[in-house]
Amino acid sequence: MSDYFQGVDPIAFEGPDSQNPLAFRYYNPSEMVGGKTMAEHLRFAVCYWHNFVWEGNDPFGGQTFERPWFPADTMELAKLKADAAFEMFRILGVPYFCFHDHDVRPEGATLAESHARLNEMADYFEKKMANGGPKLLWGTANMFSNRRYMSGASTNPDPDVFAYCASVVKNCMDVTHRLNGENYVLWGGREGYETLLNTDLDRELEQMGRFLSMVVEYKHKIGFKGAILIEPKPQEPTKHQYDYDVATVYGFLKRFGLEDEVQVNVEQGHAILAGHSFEHELAMARTLGIFGSIDMNRNDYQSGWDTDQFPNSPSEATLAYYEVLMAGGFTTGGTNFDAKLRRQSLDAEDLIAAHVGGMDVCARGLKAAHAMLEADALEGPRRARYAGWESDAAQGMLAKGATLEGIAATAEAKDLDPQPVSGAQEKLENIVGRFI
Ligand code: XUL
Ligand code: CO
């Protein structure tokens, strides 16, 4: 038991009229939305790193947060940190959490000691996860913070780093499997480049493809039933990340024959950095058949940095969950808050309030999206817009055997003169507004 969140009771649902800053106004875990409860739809997860590891530093200043477990450089402090983390999961009532190896244990003096420490922390977690405790949405390896990774992880010019990464990922996958994790995530933190002047693009992409193929093979060898997820991001930390966005990742997976084995973990902030909307990336993942999970944290629209803020826009959440529902909802995936406080938000209670607000925004978004689907509010007009394509003649143009010259001849024989039809965007935006 930790006493870090002293005095904060488990968060209760009190309804939209509640004035209590530490109560849910929209997230009511057991409330049915269609055929599932809100908890089953949303599958909330809290991330370990931003909440319990980050010290509040920015490029111009160091630590602002004071937590009793900092600097967490001993196993004793790592366990104190775990106590606080699981206490927060309990207060929030979240069903899942996510972690990197580096978040939960201090690195050892050797690779073997690092692994032993991660295994020891997994034993510690196992006890806390038993008897209805929180479950693991995903595990992952931090192959970007230590200076050994500065020139890449699997894409490093030094083959010893590639081999080191194999050992790190194997250990993290083993631990994720042991803790019944539902997914394993690979975010290519340093898989990219700063300058082409020193980069062999061919080799680096080949190395990354081989590495991912071996990860997939290992997953099957150990009988891990969860999904392998790639998390796209266009830049930061490297200037050109190889996993730029969903479409780029799909092309990469196709090239290595992994498109049926690997899905994506789509993060709102990364979509924004890539110059996309979150819903664009989600729709793209759905249509390409690689939708997996989401990191539900936004970016500031002006700064151009990965600001990892808690979601606060019901409209954005509505459009995001609309795409999640269109994809059939989560299977192994969920809603992970890869979000951090602002560095002036010093109090333990700020950590709780941030998640409460984020969970409420997601709940509003889910309810609005579900209602919009039930009412056929967008799908009706969308079907009507494409209705012309339902005829046999139109479908015939797409069928195998149709030719450009054949279609051209028909168009010319009919002397076609197509008349533009309104896209009615504003009417549709007004419809969305009615549901939020
Ligand atoms: C970095 C990021 C990571 C991944 C996991 O921008 O989003 O925290 O989610 O490595
Ligand atoms: Co993320």
CSV table of C-alpha atoms and ligand atoms in Angstrom, one decimal:
chain,number,residue,atom,x,y,z
A,1,MET,CA,0.0,0.0,0.0
A,2,SER,CA,1.3,3.5,-0.8
A,3,ASP,CA,0.2,6.6,1.1
A,4,TYR,CA,1.1,8.9,-1.8
A,5,PHE,CA,-2.6,9.6,-2.7
A,6,GLN,CA,-3.6,10.0,1.0
A,7,GLY,CA,-7.2,11.0,1.4
A,8,VAL,CA,-8.3,10.4,-2.2
A,9,ASP,CA,-11.2,8.0,-2.3
A,10,PRO,CA,-11.9,5.8,-5.3
A,11,ILE,CA,-13.6,7.9,-8.0
A,12,ALA,CA,-17.3,7.5,-8.2
A,13,PHE,CA,-19.8,8.3,-11.0
A,14,GLU,CA,-21.9,11.2,-9.8
A,15,GLY,CA,-23.5,12.4,-13.1
A,16,PRO,CA,-23.2,15.5,-15.2
A,17,ASP,CA,-24.5,17.9,-12.5
A,18,SER,CA,-21.8,17.0,-10.0
A,19,GLN,CA,-19.5,19.8,-8.8
A,20,ASN,CA,-17.0,17.4,-7.3
A,21,PRO,CA,-13.7,17.7,-9.2
A,22,LEU,CA,-12.8,14.2,-8.3
A,23,ALA,CA,-15.9,12.4,-9.6
A,24,PHE,CA,-16.9,11.0,-12.9
A,25,ARG,CA,-19.6,13.1,-14.6
A,26,TYR,CA,-19.9,10.9,-17.8
A,27,TYR,CA,-17.8,7.8,-17.3
A,28,ASN,CA,-20.1,5.3,-15.7
A,29,PRO,CA,-18.3,1.9,-16.1
A,30,SER,CA,-21.3,-0.3,-15.9
A,31,GLU,CA,-23.6,1.8,-18.1
A,32,MET,CA,-24.6,0.0,-21.3
A,33,VAL,CA,-23.8,1.7,-24.6
A,34,GLY,CA,-25.3,-0.6,-27.2
A,35,GLY,CA,-24.4,-4.2,-26.4
A,36,LYS,CA,-21.5,-3.5,-24.1
A,37,THR,CA,-20.7,-1.5,-20.9
A,38,MET,CA,-18.7,1.7,-21.1
A,39,ALA,CA,-15.8,-0.1,-19.4
A,40,GLU,CA,-15.9,-2.8,-22.0
A,41,HIS,CA,-16.0,-0.4,-24.9
A,42,LEU,CA,-13.3,2.0,-23.6
A,43,ARG,CA,-10.8,-0.4,-22.0
A,44,PHE,CA,-8.9,2.4,-20.2
A,45,ALA,CA,-5.2,2.1,-19.5
A,46,VAL,CA,-2.9,4.3,-17.5
A,47,CYS,CA,0.7,4.7,-18.6
A,48,TYR,CA,3.5,4.2,-16.1
A,49,TRP,CA,6.1,6.5,-17.7
A,50,HIS,CA,4.6,10.0,-17.8
A,51,ASN,CA,2.9,9.6,-14.4
A,52,PHE,CA,5.5,7.9,-12.3
A,53,VAL,CA,8.8,8.4,-14.1
A,54,TRP,CA,8.8,11.9,-15.8
A,55,GLU,CA,10.2,14.5,-13.4
A,56,GLY,CA,8.7,17.6,-15.0
A,57,ASN,CA,11.7,18.7,-17.0
A,58,ASP,CA,11.5,20.6,-20.3
A,59,PRO,CA,14.3,21.8,-22.6
A,60,PHE,CA,14.8,24.9,-20.4
A,61,GLY,CA,14.5,23.5,-16.9
A,62,GLY,CA,14.9,20.4,-14.8
A,63,GLN,CA,12.8,18.6,-12.3
A,64,THR,CA,9.6,20.3,-11.0
A,65,PHE,CA,7.9,17.2,-9.5
A,66,GLU,CA,8.8,15.9,-6.1
A,67,ARG,CA,7.7,12.3,-5.7
A,68,PRO,CA,8.9,10.1,-2.7
A,69,TRP,CA,10.3,7.5,-5.1
A,70,PHE,CA,12.5,9.8,-7.1
A,71,PRO,CA,15.2,9.2,-8.3
A,72,ALA,CA,14.0,5.5,-8.3
A,73,ASP,CA,17.5,4.3,-8.8
A,74,THR,CA,17.2,1.4,-6.3
A,75,MET,CA,14.9,-1.6,-6.4
A,76,GLU,CA,13.4,-0.4,-3.1
A,77,LEU,CA,12.4,2.9,-4.7
A,78,ALA,CA,11.2,1.1,-7.8
A,79,LYS,CA,8.8,-0.9,-5.5
A,80,LEU,CA,7.7,2.3,-3.8
A,81,LYS,CA,6.9,3.7,-7.2
A,82,ALA,CA,4.9,0.5,-8.1
A,83,ASP,CA,3.0,0.9,-4.8
A,84,ALA,CA,2.0,4.4,-5.8
A,85,ALA,CA,1.2,3.4,-9.4
A,86,PHE,CA,-1.1,0.6,-8.3
A,87,GLU,CA,-2.7,2.8,-5.7
A,88,MET,CA,-3.6,5.3,-8.5
A,89,PHE,CA,-5.0,2.5,-10.8
A,90,ARG,CA,-7.2,1.4,-7.9
A,91,ILE,CA,-8.4,5.0,-7.1
A,92,LEU,CA,-9.3,5.5,-10.8
A,93,GLY,CA,-10.8,2.1,-11.2
A,94,VAL,CA,-9.0,1.6,-14.6
A,95,PRO,CA,-8.9,-2.0,-15.8
A,96,TYR,CA,-5.4,-1.7,-17.5
A,97,PHE,CA,-2.0,-0.2,-17.3
A,98,CYS,CA,1.0,-0.1,-19.7
A,99,PHE,CA,4.8,0.1,-19.1
A,100,HIS,CA,8.3,0.1,-20.6
A,101,ASP,CA,11.0,-2.0,-18.9
A,102,HIS,CA,12.9,1.2,-18.2
A,103,ASP,CA,9.8,2.7,-16.3
A,104,VAL,CA,9.6,0.0,-13.7
A,105,ARG,CA,13.2,-0.9,-12.8
A,106,PRO,CA,16.5,0.9,-12.6
A,107,GLU,CA,18.8,-0.4,-15.3
A,108,GLY,CA,21.4,-2.9,-14.0
A,109,ALA,CA,25.2,-2.8,-14.4
A,110,THR,CA,24.9,-5.6,-17.0
A,111,LEU,CA,22.3,-6.8,-19.4
A,112,ALA,CA,21.7,-9.8,-17.2
A,113,GLU,CA,21.2,-7.7,-14.2
A,114,SER,CA,18.7,-5.5,-16.0
A,115,HIS,CA,16.7,-8.6,-17.0
A,116,ALA,CA,16.8,-10.0,-13.5
A,117,ARG,CA,15.5,-6.7,-12.2
A,118,LEU,CA,12.6,-6.6,-14.7
A,119,ASN,CA,11.7,-10.2,-13.8
A,120,GLU,CA,11.7,-9.2,-10.1
A,121,MET,CA,9.4,-6.3,-10.8
A,122,ALA,CA,7.1,-8.6,-12.8
A,123,ASP,CA,6.9,-10.9,-9.7
A,124,TYR,CA,6.0,-7.8,-7.7
A,125,PHE,CA,3.3,-6.8,-10.3
A,126,GLU,CA,1.9,-10.3,-10.5
A,127,LYS,CA,0.9,-10.1,-6.8
A,128,LYS,CA,-0.8,-6.8,-7.3
A,129,MET,CA,-2.6,-7.9,-10.5
A,130,ALA,CA,-4.0,-11.0,-8.8
A,131,ASN,CA,-7.6,-11.2,-7.5
A,132,GLY,CA,-9.2,-8.7,-9.8
A,133,GLY,CA,-6.3,-6.2,-9.9
A,134,PRO,CA,-5.5,-4.2,-13.0
A,135,LYS,CA,-4.4,-6.1,-16.1
A,136,LEU,CA,-1.7,-5.3,-18.6
A,137,LEU,CA,-2.9,-3.7,-21.8
A,138,TRP,CA,0.6,-3.7,-23.3
A,139,GLY,CA,4.2,-4.0,-22.5
A,140,THR,CA,7.1,-2.4,-24.4
A,141,ALA,CA,10.8,-1.8,-24.4
A,142,ASN,CA,12.4,1.6,-24.0
A,143,MET,CA,15.1,1.5,-26.7
A,144,PHE,CA,15.5,5.3,-27.0
A,145,SER,CA,16.5,6.9,-23.7
A,146,ASN,CA,20.0,5.3,-23.1
A,147,ARG,CA,22.8,6.8,-25.1
A,148,ARG,CA,23.6,3.3,-26.6
A,149,TYR,CA,20.5,3.8,-28.8
A,150,MET,CA,21.3,7.3,-30.0
A,151,SER,CA,21.9,6.1,-33.6
A,152,GLY,CA,19.0,3.8,-33.6
A,153,ALA,CA,17.8,0.5,-32.0
A,154,SER,CA,17.3,-2.2,-34.7
A,155,THR,CA,18.4,0.3,-37.3
A,156,ASN,CA,21.7,1.1,-35.6
A,157,PRO,CA,24.9,1.0,-37.8
A,158,ASP,CA,26.5,-1.1,-35.0
A,159,PRO,CA,25.3,-4.8,-35.2
A,160,ASP,CA,26.0,-5.2,-31.5
A,161,VAL,CA,23.2,-2.7,-30.7
A,162,PHE,CA,20.8,-4.8,-32.9
A,163,ALA,CA,21.8,-7.9,-30.9
A,164,TYR,CA,21.4,-6.0,-27.6
A,165,CYS,CA,17.9,-4.9,-28.7
A,166,ALA,CA,17.0,-8.5,-29.5
A,167,SER,CA,17.8,-9.4,-25.9
A,168,VAL,CA,15.9,-6.5,-24.5
A,169,VAL,CA,12.8,-7.1,-26.6
A,170,LYS,CA,12.9,-10.9,-25.9
A,171,ASN,CA,12.9,-10.2,-22.2
A,172,CYS,CA,10.1,-7.6,-22.4
A,173,MET,CA,8.0,-10.0,-24.5
A,174,ASP,CA,8.5,-12.8,-22.0
A,175,VAL,CA,7.4,-10.5,-19.2
A,176,THR,CA,4.4,-9.2,-21.1
A,177,HIS,CA,3.4,-12.8,-21.9
A,178,ARG,CA,3.9,-13.9,-18.2
A,179,LEU,CA,1.7,-11.0,-17.0
A,180,ASN,CA,-1.0,-11.9,-19.6
A,181,GLY,CA,-0.5,-8.7,-21.5
A,182,GLU,CA,-3.0,-8.2,-24.3
A,183,ASN,CA,-0.6,-6.6,-26.7
A,184,TYR,CA,3.1,-5.9,-27.3
A,185,VAL,CA,3.9,-2.4,-28.6
A,186,LEU,CA,6.9,-1.3,-30.7
A,187,TRP,CA,7.3,2.5,-31.0
A,188,GLY,CA,10.4,3.2,-33.1
A,189,GLY,CA,11.8,5.9,-30.8
A,190,ARG,CA,15.1,6.2,-32.5
A,191,GLU,CA,14.3,4.2,-35.7
A,192,GLY,CA,14.8,7.0,-38.1
A,193,TYR,CA,17.6,9.4,-39.0
A,194,GLU,CA,19.0,12.9,-38.5
A,195,THR,CA,20.8,13.3,-41.7
A,196,LEU,CA,21.0,11.3,-44.9
A,197,LEU,CA,24.7,12.2,-45.1
A,198,ASN,CA,25.6,9.5,-42.6
A,199,THR,CA,22.6,7.1,-43.2
A,200,ASP,CA,22.3,4.0,-45.3
A,201,LEU,CA,18.6,4.0,-45.8
A,202,ASP,CA,18.5,0.6,-47.5
A,203,ARG,CA,20.3,-1.2,-44.7
A,204,GLU,CA,18.3,0.5,-41.9
A,205,LEU,CA,14.9,-0.4,-43.4
A,206,GLU,CA,16.1,-4.0,-44.1
A,207,GLN,CA,17.3,-4.3,-40.5
A,208,MET,CA,14.0,-3.0,-39.1
A,209,GLY,CA,12.0,-5.4,-41.3
A,210,ARG,CA,14.1,-8.4,-40.2
A,211,PHE,CA,13.8,-7.4,-36.5
A,212,LEU,CA,10.1,-7.1,-36.7
A,213,SER,CA,9.8,-10.4,-38.5
A,214,MET,CA,11.8,-12.1,-35.7
A,215,VAL,CA,9.6,-10.4,-33.1
A,216,VAL,CA,6.5,-11.9,-34.8
A,217,GLU,CA,8.2,-15.4,-35.1
A,218,TYR,CA,9.1,-15.2,-31.4
A,219,LYS,CA,5.5,-14.3,-30.4
A,220,HIS,CA,4.3,-17.5,-32.1
A,221,LYS,CA,7.1,-19.6,-30.5
A,222,ILE,CA,6.1,-18.6,-27.0
A,223,GLY,CA,2.4,-18.8,-27.7
A,224,PHE,CA,1.7,-15.1,-27.0
A,225,LYS,CA,-1.9,-14.6,-28.1
A,226,GLY,CA,-1.9,-10.8,-28.0
A,227,ALA,CA,-1.3,-8.4,-30.9
A,228,ILE,CA,2.0,-6.9,-32.0
A,229,LEU,CA,1.4,-3.2,-32.5
A,230,ILE,CA,3.5,-0.6,-34.2
A,231,GLU,CA,3.0,3.0,-33.0
A,232,PRO,CA,3.5,5.4,-35.9
A,233,LYS,CA,5.1,8.9,-35.4
A,234,PRO,CA,6.5,11.2,-38.0
A,235,GLN,CA,9.4,12.9,-36.1
A,236,GLU,CA,10.7,13.5,-32.6
A,237,PRO,CA,13.1,12.3,-31.4
A,238,THR,CA,14.6,11.7,-34.9
A,239,LYS,CA,14.0,14.2,-37.7
A,240,HIS,CA,12.6,11.5,-40.0
A,241,GLN,CA,11.0,8.5,-38.2
A,242,TYR,CA,10.6,5.4,-40.4
A,243,ASP,CA,7.1,4.7,-39.0
A,244,TYR,CA,5.8,8.1,-40.2
A,245,ASP,CA,2.1,7.4,-40.1
A,246,VAL,CA,-0.4,4.6,-40.6
A,247,ALA,CA,-0.1,4.5,-44.4
A,248,THR,CA,3.7,4.4,-44.2
A,249,VAL,CA,3.6,1.6,-41.6
A,250,TYR,CA,1.2,-0.4,-43.9
A,251,GLY,CA,3.6,-0.1,-46.8
A,252,PHE,CA,6.4,-1.3,-44.6
A,253,LEU,CA,4.4,-4.2,-43.3
A,254,LYS,CA,3.4,-5.2,-46.9
A,255,ARG,CA,7.0,-5.1,-48.0
A,256,PHE,CA,8.0,-7.6,-45.3
A,257,GLY,CA,4.8,-9.7,-45.6
A,258,LEU,CA,3.7,-8.7,-42.0
A,259,GLU,CA,0.4,-7.0,-42.8
A,260,ASP,CA,-1.7,-9.8,-41.3
A,261,GLU,CA,0.6,-10.1,-38.2
A,262,VAL,CA,1.0,-6.6,-37.0
A,263,GLN,CA,-1.5,-3.8,-36.3
A,264,VAL,CA,-1.1,-0.2,-35.2
A,265,ASN,CA,-1.4,1.7,-32.0
A,266,VAL,CA,-2.6,5.1,-33.2
A,267,GLU,CA,-1.8,8.1,-31.0
A,268,GLN,CA,-3.7,11.3,-31.4
A,269,GLY,CA,-0.7,13.5,-30.8
A,270,HIS,CA,1.4,11.6,-33.4
A,271,ALA,CA,-1.4,12.0,-36.0
A,272,ILE,CA,-1.3,15.8,-35.4
A,273,LEU,CA,2.5,15.9,-35.8
A,274,ALA,CA,2.1,14.0,-39.1
A,275,GLY,CA,-0.3,16.7,-40.3
A,276,HIS,CA,-3.3,14.4,-40.0
A,277,SER,CA,-6.4,14.4,-37.8
A,278,PHE,CA,-6.7,11.5,-35.4
A,279,GLU,CA,-9.9,10.3,-37.2
A,280,HIS,CA,-8.0,10.2,-40.5
A,281,GLU,CA,-5.3,7.9,-39.0
A,282,LEU,CA,-8.0,5.7,-37.4
A,283,ALA,CA,-10.1,5.5,-40.6
A,284,MET,CA,-6.9,4.6,-42.5
A,285,ALA,CA,-6.0,1.9,-40.0
A,286,ARG,CA,-9.6,0.5,-40.2
A,287,THR,CA,-9.7,0.5,-44.0
A,288,LEU,CA,-6.3,-1.1,-44.3
A,289,GLY,CA,-7.3,-3.8,-41.7
A,290,ILE,CA,-4.6,-3.0,-39.2
A,291,PHE,CA,-6.5,-1.1,-36.5
A,292,GLY,CA,-5.3,-2.2,-33.0
A,293,SER,CA,-5.3,0.2,-30.1
A,294,ILE,CA,-5.1,4.0,-29.3
A,295,ASP,CA,-3.0,6.3,-27.3
A,296,MET,CA,-5.5,9.0,-26.3
A,297,ASN,CA,-3.4,12.1,-25.8
A,298,ARG,CA,-3.5,15.2,-27.8
A,299,ASN,CA,-1.0,17.7,-28.9
A,300,ASP,CA,-1.0,21.4,-28.7
A,301,TYR,CA,-1.9,22.6,-32.2
A,302,GLN,CA,0.5,25.5,-32.2
A,303,SER,CA,3.7,24.2,-30.6
A,304,GLY,CA,4.7,21.5,-33.1
A,305,TRP,CA,6.0,19.4,-30.3
A,306,ASP,CA,4.8,16.1,-28.9
A,307,THR,CA,3.1,17.7,-25.8
A,308,ASP,CA,1.2,14.5,-24.7
A,309,GLN,CA,-1.8,16.4,-23.1
A,310,PHE,CA,-4.8,14.7,-21.7
A,311,PRO,CA,-7.8,14.8,-24.1
A,312,ASN,CA,-10.2,17.7,-23.4
A,313,SER,CA,-12.3,18.0,-26.5
A,314,PRO,CA,-15.6,16.1,-26.7
A,315,SER,CA,-15.8,16.8,-30.4
A,316,GLU,CA,-12.4,15.3,-31.2
A,317,ALA,CA,-13.2,12.3,-28.9
A,318,THR,CA,-16.6,11.8,-30.7
A,319,LEU,CA,-14.9,11.6,-34.1
A,320,ALA,CA,-12.2,9.3,-32.8
A,321,TYR,CA,-14.6,6.8,-31.1
A,322,TYR,CA,-16.8,7.0,-34.2
A,323,GLU,CA,-13.9,5.4,-36.1
A,324,VAL,CA,-13.2,3.0,-33.3
A,325,LEU,CA,-16.9,1.8,-33.4
A,326,MET,CA,-16.8,1.7,-37.2
A,327,ALA,CA,-13.7,-0.6,-36.9
A,328,GLY,CA,-15.9,-2.9,-34.8
A,329,GLY,CA,-14.5,-1.6,-31.4
A,330,PHE,CA,-11.5,-2.8,-29.6
A,331,THR,CA,-10.5,-6.5,-29.5
A,332,THR,CA,-7.1,-6.7,-27.8
A,333,GLY,CA,-6.7,-2.9,-27.9
A,334,GLY,CA,-7.9,-0.2,-25.6
A,335,THR,CA,-7.7,3.5,-24.7
A,336,ASN,CA,-4.2,4.3,-23.2
A,337,PHE,CA,-3.6,7.7,-21.8
A,338,ASP,CA,0.0,8.3,-23.0
A,339,ALA,CA,-0.5,11.7,-21.4
A,340,LYS,CA,1.3,13.8,-18.9
A,341,LEU,CA,0.6,16.7,-16.6
A,342,ARG,CA,1.9,20.2,-17.3
A,343,ARG,CA,5.0,20.7,-15.3
A,344,GLN,CA,3.4,23.2,-12.9
A,345,SER,CA,0.8,20.6,-11.9
A,346,LEU,CA,2.7,19.5,-8.8
A,347,ASP,CA,0.1,17.7,-6.6
A,348,ALA,CA,-0.7,14.0,-6.3
A,349,GLU,CA,-4.3,15.1,-6.8
A,350,ASP,CA,-3.5,16.6,-10.2
A,351,LEU,CA,-2.6,13.2,-11.5
A,352,ILE,CA,-6.0,11.9,-10.5
A,353,ALA,CA,-7.9,14.9,-11.8
A,354,ALA,CA,-6.2,14.7,-15.2
A,355,HIS,CA,-7.3,11.1,-15.7
A,356,VAL,CA,-10.8,11.7,-14.4
A,357,GLY,CA,-11.2,14.5,-16.9
A,358,GLY,CA,-9.7,12.5,-19.7
A,359,MET,CA,-11.9,9.5,-19.0
A,360,ASP,CA,-15.0,11.7,-18.9
A,361,VAL,CA,-14.2,13.2,-22.3
A,362,CYS,CA,-13.7,9.8,-23.8
A,363,ALA,CA,-17.0,8.6,-22.3
A,364,ARG,CA,-18.8,11.6,-23.8
A,365,GLY,CA,-17.2,10.9,-27.2
A,366,LEU,CA,-18.2,7.2,-27.0
A,367,LYS,CA,-21.8,7.9,-26.2
A,368,ALA,CA,-22.1,10.6,-28.9
A,369,ALA,CA,-20.5,8.3,-31.5
A,370,HIS,CA,-22.7,5.4,-30.6
A,371,ALA,CA,-25.8,7.6,-30.8
A,372,MET,CA,-24.7,8.9,-34.2
A,373,LEU,CA,-24.3,5.4,-35.5
A,374,GLU,CA,-27.6,4.2,-34.1
A,375,ALA,CA,-29.4,7.1,-35.8
A,376,ASP,CA,-27.6,6.4,-39.1
A,377,ALA,CA,-26.9,10.1,-38.9
A,378,LEU,CA,-23.7,10.1,-41.0
A,379,GLU,CA,-23.9,6.6,-42.6
A,380,GLY,CA,-27.3,7.4,-44.2
A,381,PRO,CA,-26.0,10.5,-46.0
A,382,ARG,CA,-22.8,8.8,-46.8
A,383,ARG,CA,-24.6,5.8,-48.4
A,384,ALA,CA,-26.8,8.2,-50.4
A,385,ARG,CA,-23.7,10.1,-51.7
A,386,TYR,CA,-22.3,6.9,-53.2
A,387,ALA,CA,-25.7,5.3,-54.2
A,388,GLY,CA,-24.9,5.6,-57.9
A,389,TRP,CA,-22.2,3.0,-57.4
A,390,GLU,CA,-24.8,0.4,-56.4
A,391,SER,CA,-26.0,-0.2,-60.0
A,392,ASP,CA,-24.8,-3.2,-62.0
A,393,ALA,CA,-23.4,-0.9,-64.7
A,394,ALA,CA,-21.3,1.1,-62.2
A,395,GLN,CA,-20.0,-2.1,-60.4
A,396,GLY,CA,-19.2,-3.5,-63.9
A,397,MET,CA,-16.6,-0.7,-64.3
A,398,LEU,CA,-14.8,-2.0,-61.3
A,399,ALA,CA,-15.0,-5.7,-62.2
A,400,LYS,CA,-12.0,-7.6,-63.5
A,401,GLY,CA,-12.1,-7.5,-67.3
A,402,ALA,CA,-13.4,-3.9,-67.5
A,403,THR,CA,-11.1,-1.8,-69.6
A,404,LEU,CA,-10.3,1.9,-69.8
A,405,GLU,CA,-11.2,2.0,-73.5
A,406,GLY,CA,-14.4,0.1,-73.0
A,407,ILE,CA,-15.6,2.5,-70.3
A,408,ALA,CA,-14.5,5.4,-72.4
A,409,ALA,CA,-16.6,4.1,-75.3
A,410,THR,CA,-19.7,3.9,-73.1
A,411,ALA,CA,-19.1,7.4,-71.7
A,412,GLU,CA,-18.8,8.7,-75.2
A,413,ALA,CA,-21.8,6.8,-76.6
A,414,LYS,CA,-23.9,8.2,-73.8
A,415,ASP,CA,-22.5,11.7,-74.3
A,416,LEU,CA,-22.0,11.9,-70.5
A,417,ASP,CA,-22.2,15.3,-68.8
A,418,PRO,CA,-22.0,14.7,-65.0
A,419,GLN,CA,-23.5,17.4,-62.9
A,420,PRO,CA,-21.7,18.3,-59.5
A,421,VAL,CA,-23.7,17.5,-56.3
A,422,SER,CA,-23.2,19.3,-53.0
A,423,GLY,CA,-20.9,17.6,-50.5
A,424,ALA,CA,-23.1,19.3,-47.7
A,425,GLN,CA,-20.2,19.4,-45.3
A,426,GLU,CA,-21.7,22.1,-43.1
A,427,LYS,CA,-25.0,20.2,-42.8
A,428,LEU,CA,-23.0,17.1,-41.7
A,429,GLU,CA,-21.0,19.2,-39.2
A,430,ASN,CA,-24.2,20.5,-37.8
A,431,ILE,CA,-25.5,16.9,-37.4
A,432,VAL,CA,-22.3,15.9,-35.5
A,433,GLY,CA,-22.8,19.0,-33.3
A,434,ARG,CA,-26.3,17.8,-32.3
A,435,PHE,CA,-24.9,14.6,-30.8
A,436,ILE,CA,-22.0,15.9,-28.8
B,1,XUL,C1,6.3,8.5,-27.7
B,1,XUL,C2,5.3,7.6,-27.3
B,1,XUL,C3,5.7,6.4,-26.5
B,1,XUL,C4,5.0,5.1,-26.9
B,1,XUL,C5,5.5,3.9,-26.2
B,1,XUL,O1,5.9,9.6,-28.4
B,1,XUL,O2,4.1,7.8,-27.7
B,1,XUL,O3,5.5,6.7,-25.2
B,1,XUL,O4,3.6,5.2,-26.7
B,1,XUL,O5,6.9,3.7,-26.3
B,2,CO,CO,2.3,6.7,-27.4
